[in-house]
Amino acid sequence: MLTERQLFLLQLLVNDYVVSAEPVGSRSIAKREDVHFSPATIRNELADLEEMGYLEKTHLSSGRVPSEKGYRFYVDHLLSPALLPDDEMGNIRDAYQKKFSETEELIRVTAKILSEFTNYTAIMIGPELLEMKMKHIQLVKLSPTQGVLIIVTDTGHVENRVVSVPDSIKAEDIEKIVNILNEKLNMVPLYQLQNRLNAEIADVLRNHVRDYKRVMSLLTEGLTINDPEQIFYSGKSNMFSQPEFQDVDKIISLLNVLEGKEIVRELMNMPAKGLHIRIGRENKLIGIEDCSLITTTYSIGGEHLGTVAVIGPKRMAYPRVVTLIDLVSKLLTENLNKQERKER
Amino acid sequence: MLTERQLFLLQLLVNDYVVSAEPVGSRSIAKREDVHFSPATIRNELADLEEMGYLEKTHLSSGRVPSEKGYRFYVDHLLSPALLPDDEMGNIRDAYQKKFSETEELIRVTAKILSEFTNYTAIMIGPELLEMKMKHIQLVKLSPTQGVLIIVTDTGHVENRVVSVPDSIKAEDIEKIVNILNEKLNMVPLYQLQNRLNAEIADVLRNHVRDYKRVMSLLTEGLTINDPEQIFYSGKSNMFSQPEFQDVDKIISLLNVLEGKEIVRELMNMPAKGLHIRIGRENKLIGIEDCSLITTTYSIGGEHLGTVAVIGPKRMAYPRVVTLIDLVSKLLTENLNKQERKER
DNA sequence: GTTAGCACTCTATCTATCCGAGTGCTAAAT
DNA sequence: ATTTAGCACTCGGATAGATAGAGTGCTAAC
């Protein structure tokens, strides 16, 4: 078990390292006003903390740096969310006073705020498309042979795809088809659309519509929902101002990880709901061993969950980021679910 | 005027420098099989070329590097498009055999191919949204107070925005409104929607619809088209494998330029249509003085123009990129305008 | 007009050296 | 039994030569 003084020192050291990014020595700790023991004493304590695995040295005669275990302990036991200065708080709230016409825009703005105020990289993942429910379907003809099939979901998301519409299908056929689909598929989750089409709709269509085979192939094509992730980044290059990434190879590999698909899986793979912190190698994804990930969720339509994440160096300003990500995810949820959107 | 031999040497030198990224010396040129004069002769010629401003030295006793004037001359007079190996050609064509359900996907794939085959960064800009014409409009209610307004354009692009729908507006009102809009606004360019709404539609609505004022505010909100650029990147990090960007500061500033808005303006600002090459400082945009930009256009619906661009170091494999960007933009145009999309 | 020879220049790399920050340990002080 | 002062030791990073190599320009011979 750690003594009171060890807790105190660990906290000091992490706080110091977070801002300085340099190994912390006994002398610099002793210089602080609120520390009343000598460097030698501190050295002894630090040596103990190192023995217990909370601290590390970068080389034999260097100052100490928190280990992953040290960060973990800090996060679990010593971390309290930061208080934001009033002006920052105000700026953030103001940003949400604006009227957002598109859900996407709202999410993008949130990512931007988060990355700008943390100085790290923000990643937002939209709610699972496949879980959304069909609210309205529409087929618009563009040319004699092409059309756009539009699916609106209960969350207000709009999917659209270009489909080929055989010449033989006339305007009144389209209306009939669309009506049938709207009636039969209302509030059906998108991932079930295919099934329902084959199970229920096929028969109805066969009886009511000309050129049944072509219509079915059109619909089969149009109701296939793929690419199920919407993902937004902001501040990708913020990371590269951090001293731990002053190395070209690290930058390239981090950039590749950020732009890859695996990061999404890693993020989805967080225990659902609430705020979570993954430190360094706690992330399974290779390439971000030197990073920490803080995530939380937001909701849309009261039930669909999306993910808000901040990725930064292990040496992250945890208290501040925790406060910010929490604030921002709440504001986002609030805005997405606002019944009465602000007029004017 | 340049002599035959000087032309030959300039070409050799550029080609060599493009692959090696190192200043080229007289000896290494003389070693080539197709060169039948001695290093000393070459030195004399290179000194002349330098005097004329086509070449530069990085320091007093280094080999030569093409100057911007040199690249410009090379591009204008010595460049001939590269021939692609059959297998690459095949791979690219194959990629377009797939069926694309969304226009966006097609553009994204094009960007990806371009960046992968050039190893530089590809940037695609969609056609001007504001120039597109209204093909169909639809308002879908999500909740008692919210709805999604959907605008389909002649190119198959779908714009959507969440709007607040006053409770007082009933389903039959919506139908009426939408019918009026579809009739009156058919094929009206998006940038005119606002005008038309106020000029023509307002009166009609006043006579036919309840709660006129609220409806107008809803439509004013919904028909405001902003954020007019669609932009797709691919291979952003390719640049950083290039030897000229082995410096963290350069990477950060280039990344910031790539992610900024100004790059779009720079690209739009190309003389319309056809292939263009901008070398180094010919680009007005600060931050890409060491890059070259090759752009061309693609079209959708036969008239709307979008931009395809490749950004790479000045020391770019011009012949290959020219061939690739030309090929890919043609394939893209072809696919976007295909009347009969491939079945199955 | 071309080429061999040579002195000269500049960079990149390697090595040696030195400085300072920090540690661990021991012994004295509290 | 803690705490602290003192000291020898370690290691990384910066600095300064020294050296090798690639390349040039110029001159004189071919």
Tab-separated table of C-alpha atoms in Angstrom, chain A:
chain	number	residue	atom	x	y	z
A	1	MET	CA	0.000	0.000	0.000
A	2	LEU	CA	1.201	3.484	-0.693
A	3	THR	CA	1.796	5.992	2.046
A	4	GLU	CA	0.187	9.389	2.023
A	5	ARG	CA	3.474	10.947	1.010
A	6	GLN	CA	4.017	8.525	-1.818
A	7	LEU	CA	0.575	9.315	-3.203
A	8	PHE	CA	1.398	12.976	-2.995
A	9	LEU	CA	4.708	12.560	-4.749
A	10	LEU	CA	3.262	10.356	-7.471
A	11	GLN	CA	0.626	12.939	-8.171
A	12	LEU	CA	3.156	15.754	-8.243
A	13	LEU	CA	5.386	13.826	-10.546
A	14	VAL	CA	2.660	12.955	-13.015
A	15	ASN	CA	1.381	16.515	-13.055
A	16	ASP	CA	4.856	17.826	-13.588
A	17	TYR	CA	5.713	15.353	-16.324
A	18	VAL	CA	2.465	16.034	-18.111
A	19	VAL	CA	3.436	19.630	-18.674
A	20	SER	CA	7.203	19.332	-18.996
A	21	ALA	CA	7.492	16.088	-20.960
A	22	GLU	CA	10.917	15.638	-19.344
A	23	PRO	CA	11.950	13.086	-16.733
A	24	VAL	CA	11.378	14.602	-13.307
A	25	GLY	CA	14.272	14.763	-10.836
A	26	SER	CA	14.228	14.885	-7.065
A	27	ARG	CA	15.652	18.371	-6.976
A	28	SER	CA	12.931	19.924	-9.085
A	29	ILE	CA	10.280	18.356	-6.896
A	30	ALA	CA	11.973	19.584	-3.740
A	31	LYS	CA	11.993	23.135	-5.071
A	32	ARG	CA	8.209	23.371	-4.980
A	33	GLU	CA	6.717	25.451	-2.208
A	34	ASP	CA	4.377	22.763	-0.970
A	35	VAL	CA	7.168	20.223	-0.580
A	36	HIS	CA	8.975	20.287	2.740
A	37	PHE	CA	11.508	17.519	2.507
A	38	SER	CA	14.883	17.321	0.901
A	39	PRO	CA	15.888	15.887	-2.448
A	40	ALA	CA	17.473	12.928	-0.690
A	41	THR	CA	14.222	11.976	0.994
A	42	ILE	CA	12.409	12.312	-2.279
A	43	ARG	CA	14.978	10.115	-3.948
A	44	ASN	CA	14.290	7.412	-1.414
A	45	GLU	CA	10.567	7.601	-1.930
A	46	LEU	CA	10.887	7.655	-5.682
A	47	ALA	CA	13.151	4.635	-5.551
A	48	ASP	CA	10.416	2.829	-3.597
A	49	LEU	CA	7.747	3.897	-6.084
A	50	GLU	CA	9.966	2.659	-8.863
A	51	GLU	CA	10.443	-0.677	-7.137
A	52	MET	CA	6.676	-1.024	-6.927
A	53	GLY	CA	6.437	-0.362	-10.637
A	54	TYR	CA	4.768	3.014	-10.682
A	55	LEU	CA	7.759	4.874	-12.031
A	56	GLU	CA	10.505	4.273	-14.565
A	57	LYS	CA	13.783	5.808	-15.514
A	58	THR	CA	14.691	6.496	-19.117
A	59	HIS	CA	18.307	5.626	-18.342
A	60	LEU	CA	20.321	4.783	-15.276
A	61	SER	CA	20.899	8.288	-14.030
A	62	SER	CA	17.873	10.108	-15.296
A	63	GLY	CA	14.877	11.515	-13.502
A	64	ARG	CA	11.673	9.501	-13.272
A	65	VAL	CA	8.775	9.103	-15.619
A	66	PRO	CA	5.433	7.485	-14.784
A	67	SER	CA	5.077	3.896	-15.958
A	68	GLU	CA	1.835	2.653	-17.445
A	69	LYS	CA	1.001	1.202	-14.078
A	70	GLY	CA	1.730	4.630	-12.637
A	71	TYR	CA	-0.621	6.352	-15.049
A	72	ARG	CA	-3.255	3.770	-14.386
A	73	PHE	CA	-3.002	4.337	-10.654
A	74	TYR	CA	-3.075	8.075	-11.173
A	75	VAL	CA	-6.144	7.853	-13.336
A	76	ASP	CA	-7.946	5.484	-10.988
A	77	HIS	CA	-7.118	7.072	-7.670
A	78	LEU	CA	-5.650	10.524	-7.988
A	79	LEU	CA	-7.486	12.053	-10.895
A	80	SER	CA	-10.130	14.670	-10.384
A	81	PRO	CA	-11.694	16.455	-13.349
A	82	ALA	CA	-10.288	19.900	-14.016
A	83	LEU	CA	-12.328	23.035	-13.605
A	84	LEU	CA	-12.565	24.994	-16.817
A	85	PRO	CA	-11.943	28.725	-16.744
A	86	ASP	CA	-15.183	30.654	-17.241
A	87	ASP	CA	-14.173	32.080	-20.576
A	88	GLU	CA	-13.430	28.677	-22.070
A	89	MET	CA	-16.672	27.340	-20.714
A	90	GLY	CA	-18.434	30.302	-22.272
A	91	ASN	CA	-16.766	29.855	-25.645
A	92	ILE	CA	-17.760	26.245	-25.789
A	93	ARG	CA	-21.352	26.859	-24.835
A	94	ASP	CA	-21.568	29.676	-27.335
A	95	ALA	CA	-20.449	27.396	-30.128
A	96	TYR	CA	-23.562	25.323	-29.549
A	97	GLN	CA	-25.918	28.290	-29.667
A	98	LYS	CA	-25.592	28.377	-33.424
A	99	LYS	CA	-28.231	26.640	-35.442
A	100	PHE	CA	-27.077	23.414	-37.050
A	101	SER	CA	-28.911	22.358	-40.148
A	102	GLU	CA	-27.157	19.034	-40.538
A	103	THR	CA	-26.440	16.445	-37.908
A	104	GLU	CA	-23.065	15.936	-39.521
A	105	GLU	CA	-22.196	19.546	-39.021
A	106	LEU	CA	-22.978	19.306	-35.337
A	107	ILE	CA	-20.721	16.315	-34.965
A	108	ARG	CA	-17.948	17.979	-36.914
A	109	VAL	CA	-18.135	21.090	-34.800
A	110	THR	CA	-17.949	18.985	-31.677
A	111	ALA	CA	-14.845	17.245	-32.950
A	112	LYS	CA	-13.299	20.589	-33.756
A	113	ILE	CA	-13.998	22.061	-30.347
A	114	LEU	CA	-12.668	18.998	-28.634
A	115	SER	CA	-9.442	18.958	-30.590
A	116	GLU	CA	-8.885	22.671	-30.255
A	117	PHE	CA	-9.436	22.819	-26.548
A	118	THR	CA	-7.446	19.712	-25.767
A	119	ASN	CA	-4.758	20.174	-28.390
A	120	TYR	CA	-4.976	16.482	-29.127
A	121	THR	CA	-6.818	14.572	-31.824
A	122	ALA	CA	-10.565	14.087	-31.645
A	123	ILE	CA	-12.355	11.178	-33.268
A	124	MET	CA	-16.092	10.878	-33.507
A	125	ILE	CA	-17.994	7.835	-34.620
A	126	GLY	CA	-21.588	8.107	-35.665
A	127	PRO	CA	-24.203	5.718	-34.404
A	128	GLU	CA	-24.441	2.321	-36.076
A	129	LEU	CA	-26.198	2.898	-39.325
A	130	LEU	CA	-27.524	-0.615	-39.384
A	131	GLU	CA	-29.336	-0.127	-36.102
A	132	MET	CA	-31.287	2.825	-37.373
A	133	LYS	CA	-34.854	2.402	-38.446
A	134	MET	CA	-36.382	3.119	-41.787
A	135	LYS	CA	-38.590	6.182	-41.602
A	136	HIS	CA	-39.135	7.018	-45.214
A	137	ILE	CA	-38.051	5.789	-48.586
A	138	GLN	CA	-38.098	7.583	-51.898
A	139	LEU	CA	-36.997	6.891	-55.454
A	140	VAL	CA	-36.229	9.862	-57.663
A	141	LYS	CA	-35.600	9.442	-61.377
A	142	LEU	CA	-32.642	11.288	-62.732
A	143	SER	CA	-32.641	10.111	-66.295
A	144	PRO	CA	-34.561	7.477	-68.265
A	145	THR	CA	-32.333	4.779	-66.834
A	146	GLN	CA	-31.014	6.115	-63.552
A	147	GLY	CA	-32.507	7.055	-60.250
A	148	VAL	CA	-31.572	7.852	-56.692
A	149	LEU	CA	-32.956	5.745	-53.904
A	150	ILE	CA	-33.211	7.672	-50.669
A	151	ILE	CA	-33.672	6.210	-47.229
A	152	VAL	CA	-34.406	8.464	-44.283
A	153	THR	CA	-33.927	6.958	-40.827
A	154	ASP	CA	-35.526	7.705	-37.512
A	155	THR	CA	-32.454	9.694	-36.484
A	156	GLY	CA	-32.741	11.993	-39.450
A	157	HIS	CA	-29.857	10.376	-41.261
A	158	VAL	CA	-30.236	10.182	-45.021
A	159	GLU	CA	-28.736	7.366	-47.073
A	160	ASN	CA	-28.769	7.631	-50.818
A	161	ARG	CA	-27.529	5.555	-53.694
A	162	VAL	CA	-27.674	5.717	-57.437
A	163	VAL	CA	-29.537	2.777	-58.947
A	164	SER	CA	-30.316	1.844	-62.477
A	165	VAL	CA	-34.009	2.025	-63.212
A	166	PRO	CA	-35.074	-0.037	-66.209
A	167	ASP	CA	-36.879	1.941	-68.840
A	168	SER	CA	-39.881	-0.319	-68.533
A	169	ILE	CA	-40.703	0.977	-65.082
A	170	LYS	CA	-42.984	3.955	-65.295
A	171	ALA	CA	-43.699	6.780	-62.922
A	172	GLU	CA	-46.850	5.186	-61.590
A	173	ASP	CA	-44.987	1.945	-60.931
A	174	ILE	CA	-42.456	3.818	-58.915
A	175	GLU	CA	-45.126	5.455	-56.852
A	176	LYS	CA	-46.762	2.130	-56.215
A	177	ILE	CA	-43.485	0.491	-55.217
A	178	VAL	CA	-42.476	3.310	-52.941
A	179	ASN	CA	-45.836	3.269	-51.255
A	180	ILE	CA	-45.602	-0.421	-50.606
A	181	LEU	CA	-42.119	-0.082	-49.202
A	182	ASN	CA	-43.043	2.818	-46.975
A	183	GLU	CA	-45.970	0.948	-45.596
A	184	LYS	CA	-44.293	-2.390	-45.079
A	185	LEU	CA	-40.890	-1.277	-43.961
A	186	ASN	CA	-41.755	1.591	-41.673
A	187	MET	CA	-39.505	1.536	-38.599
A	188	VAL	CA	-37.718	-1.625	-39.709
A	189	PRO	CA	-34.041	-1.569	-38.745
A	190	LEU	CA	-31.815	-1.132	-41.758
A	191	TYR	CA	-30.027	-4.402	-41.234
A	192	GLN	CA	-33.342	-6.208	-41.704
A	193	LEU	CA	-34.312	-4.480	-44.903
A	194	GLN	CA	-32.904	-7.214	-47.112
A	195	ASN	CA	-34.691	-9.967	-45.226
A	196	ARG	CA	-37.986	-8.208	-45.177
A	197	LEU	CA	-37.733	-7.452	-48.819
A	198	ASN	CA	-37.378	-11.094	-49.677
A	199	ALA	CA	-39.745	-12.393	-47.045
A	200	GLU	CA	-42.703	-10.033	-47.246
A	201	ILE	CA	-42.373	-7.528	-49.989
A	202	ALA	CA	-41.440	-9.844	-52.809
A	203	ASP	CA	-44.865	-11.475	-52.950
A	204	VAL	CA	-46.763	-8.228	-52.807
A	205	LEU	CA	-44.675	-6.761	-55.563
A	206	ARG	CA	-45.108	-9.780	-57.777
A	207	ASN	CA	-48.834	-9.206	-57.728
A	208	HIS	CA	-48.895	-5.461	-58.130
A	209	VAL	CA	-46.010	-4.486	-60.310
A	210	ARG	CA	-44.866	-4.928	-63.885
A	211	ASP	CA	-41.438	-6.274	-64.650
A	212	TYR	CA	-41.161	-7.829	-61.221
A	213	LYS	CA	-37.723	-9.295	-61.727
A	214	ARG	CA	-36.046	-6.046	-62.605
A	215	VAL	CA	-37.738	-4.214	-59.789
A	216	MET	CA	-36.496	-6.797	-57.350
A	217	SER	CA	-32.947	-6.513	-58.603
A	218	LEU	CA	-33.177	-2.738	-58.328
A	219	LEU	CA	-34.417	-2.952	-54.772
A	220	THR	CA	-31.987	-5.622	-53.733
A	221	GLU	CA	-29.265	-3.340	-54.939
A	222	GLY	CA	-30.736	-0.260	-53.343
A	223	LEU	CA	-31.478	-1.721	-49.950
A	224	THR	CA	-28.044	-3.146	-49.397
A	225	ILE	CA	-26.476	-1.046	-46.690
A	226	ASN	CA	-22.751	-1.251	-46.442
A	227	ASP	CA	-19.959	0.932	-45.162
A	228	PRO	CA	-21.596	1.147	-41.803
A	229	GLU	CA	-19.258	3.644	-40.099
A	230	GLN	CA	-19.309	7.364	-40.199
A	231	ILE	CA	-16.133	8.761	-38.787
A	232	PHE	CA	-14.948	12.317	-38.233
A	233	TYR	CA	-11.524	13.534	-37.230
A	234	SER	CA	-10.257	16.813	-36.050
A	235	GLY	CA	-6.813	18.006	-35.123
A	236	LYS	CA	-4.923	15.110	-36.618
A	237	SER	CA	-1.775	17.136	-36.723
A	238	ASN	CA	-2.042	18.330	-33.143
A	239	MET	CA	-0.310	15.177	-32.026
A	240	PHE	CA	2.744	16.063	-34.006
A	241	SER	CA	3.457	19.142	-31.966
A	242	GLN	CA	3.830	16.886	-28.938
A	243	PRO	CA	7.476	16.310	-28.099
A	244	GLU	CA	7.080	12.529	-28.137
A	245	PHE	CA	6.302	12.630	-31.828
A	246	GLN	CA	9.271	14.623	-33.029
A	247	ASP	CA	10.311	11.668	-35.094
A	248	VAL	CA	9.273	11.257	-38.697
A	249	ASP	CA	8.753	7.514	-38.519
A	250	LYS	CA	6.489	7.826	-35.512
A	251	ILE	CA	4.471	10.485	-37.261
A	252	ILE	CA	3.992	8.384	-40.335
A	253	SER	CA	2.990	5.286	-38.463
A	254	LEU	CA	0.625	7.162	-36.190
A	255	LEU	CA	-0.937	8.873	-39.160
A	256	ASN	CA	-1.448	5.550	-40.823
A	257	VAL	CA	-3.097	4.138	-37.747
A	258	LEU	CA	-5.370	7.158	-37.438
A	259	GLU	CA	-6.433	6.851	-41.039
A	260	GLY	CA	-6.847	3.109	-40.952
A	261	LYS	CA	-10.003	1.165	-40.292
A	262	GLU	CA	-8.729	-0.643	-37.231
A	263	ILE	CA	-8.951	2.388	-35.021
A	264	VAL	CA	-12.693	2.309	-35.424
A	265	ARG	CA	-12.866	-1.262	-34.293
A	266	GLU	CA	-10.651	-0.413	-31.357
A	267	LEU	CA	-12.986	2.371	-30.372
A	268	MET	CA	-16.144	0.359	-30.795
A	269	ASN	CA	-14.622	-2.265	-28.668
A	270	MET	CA	-14.814	-0.058	-25.589
A	271	PRO	CA	-17.184	-1.195	-22.889
A	272	ALA	CA	-20.414	0.537	-23.825
A	273	LYS	CA	-21.513	3.846	-22.363
A	274	GLY	CA	-19.744	6.197	-20.054
A	275	LEU	CA	-16.238	7.477	-19.887
A	276	HIS	CA	-13.286	5.174	-20.362
A	277	ILE	CA	-9.556	5.652	-20.384
A	278	ARG	CA	-7.115	3.320	-22.083
A	279	ILE	CA	-3.479	3.913	-21.441
A	280	GLY	CA	-0.665	2.922	-23.778
A	281	ARG	CA	-0.511	-0.800	-24.250
A	282	GLU	CA	-3.959	-1.260	-22.767
A	283	ASN	CA	-4.986	-0.442	-26.299
A	284	LYS	CA	-4.861	-3.642	-28.272
A	285	LEU	CA	-4.222	-1.790	-31.485
A	286	ILE	CA	-0.578	-1.746	-32.438
A	287	GLY	CA	0.768	1.626	-33.419
A	288	ILE	CA	-0.726	3.542	-30.520
A	289	GLU	CA	1.260	1.973	-27.696
A	290	ASP	CA	2.485	5.417	-26.766
A	291	CYS	CA	-0.931	6.975	-26.777
A	292	SER	CA	-3.855	7.146	-24.437
A	293	LEU	CA	-7.424	7.052	-25.554
A	294	ILE	CA	-10.268	8.678	-23.663
A	295	THR	CA	-13.725	7.841	-24.890
A	296	THR	CA	-17.291	8.429	-23.997
A	297	THR	CA	-20.621	8.116	-25.749
A	298	TYR	CA	-23.320	10.409	-27.009
A	299	SER	CA	-26.800	9.515	-28.020
A	300	ILE	CA	-29.156	10.479	-30.758
A	301	GLY	CA	-32.843	9.873	-30.796
A	302	GLY	CA	-32.506	8.815	-27.196
A	303	GLU	CA	-31.114	5.407	-27.994
A	304	HIS	CA	-28.564	5.303	-30.760
A	305	LEU	CA	-25.088	5.565	-29.352
A	306	GLY	CA	-22.116	7.201	-30.959
A	307	THR	CA	-18.581	7.471	-29.670
A	308	VAL	CA	-16.542	10.544	-28.827
A	309	ALA	CA	-12.834	9.944	-28.433
A	310	VAL	CA	-9.688	11.896	-27.765
A	311	ILE	CA	-6.346	10.389	-28.578
A	312	GLY	CA	-3.216	11.936	-27.137
A	313	PRO	CA	0.158	10.943	-25.757
A	314	LYS	CA	0.200	8.804	-22.617
A	315	ARG	CA	1.461	11.966	-21.006
A	316	MET	CA	-1.949	13.526	-21.412
A	317	ALA	CA	-3.611	16.285	-19.433
A	318	TYR	CA	-6.097	13.759	-18.114
A	319	PRO	CA	-8.097	16.014	-15.791
A	320	ARG	CA	-8.669	18.604	-18.446
A	321	VAL	CA	-9.513	16.141	-21.178
A	322	VAL	CA	-11.904	14.255	-18.959
A	323	THR	CA	-13.751	17.452	-18.170
A	324	LEU	CA	-13.843	18.552	-21.784
A	325	ILE	CA	-14.927	15.281	-23.300
A	326	ASP	CA	-17.651	14.934	-20.742
A	327	LEU	CA	-18.917	18.455	-21.299
A	328	VAL	CA	-18.827	18.213	-25.028
A	329	SER	CA	-20.521	14.838	-25.264
A	330	LYS	CA	-23.321	16.119	-23.063
A	331	LEU	CA	-23.753	19.234	-25.168
A	332	LEU	CA	-23.780	17.119	-28.288
A	333	THR	CA	-26.397	14.753	-26.944
A	334	GLU	CA	-28.468	17.668	-25.758
A	335	ASN	CA	-28.388	19.288	-29.171
A	336	LEU	CA	-29.171	16.113	-31.034
A	337	ASN	CA	-32.194	15.460	-28.923
A	338	LYS	CA	-33.451	18.981	-28.578
A	339	GLN	CA	-37.111	18.832	-29.461
A	340	GLU	CA	-37.506	22.477	-30.157
A	341	ARG	CA	-34.545	23.642	-32.172
A	342	LYS	CA	-33.763	27.299	-31.593
A	343	GLU	CA	-35.587	29.566	-33.968
A	344	ARG	CA	-33.653	32.318	-35.764
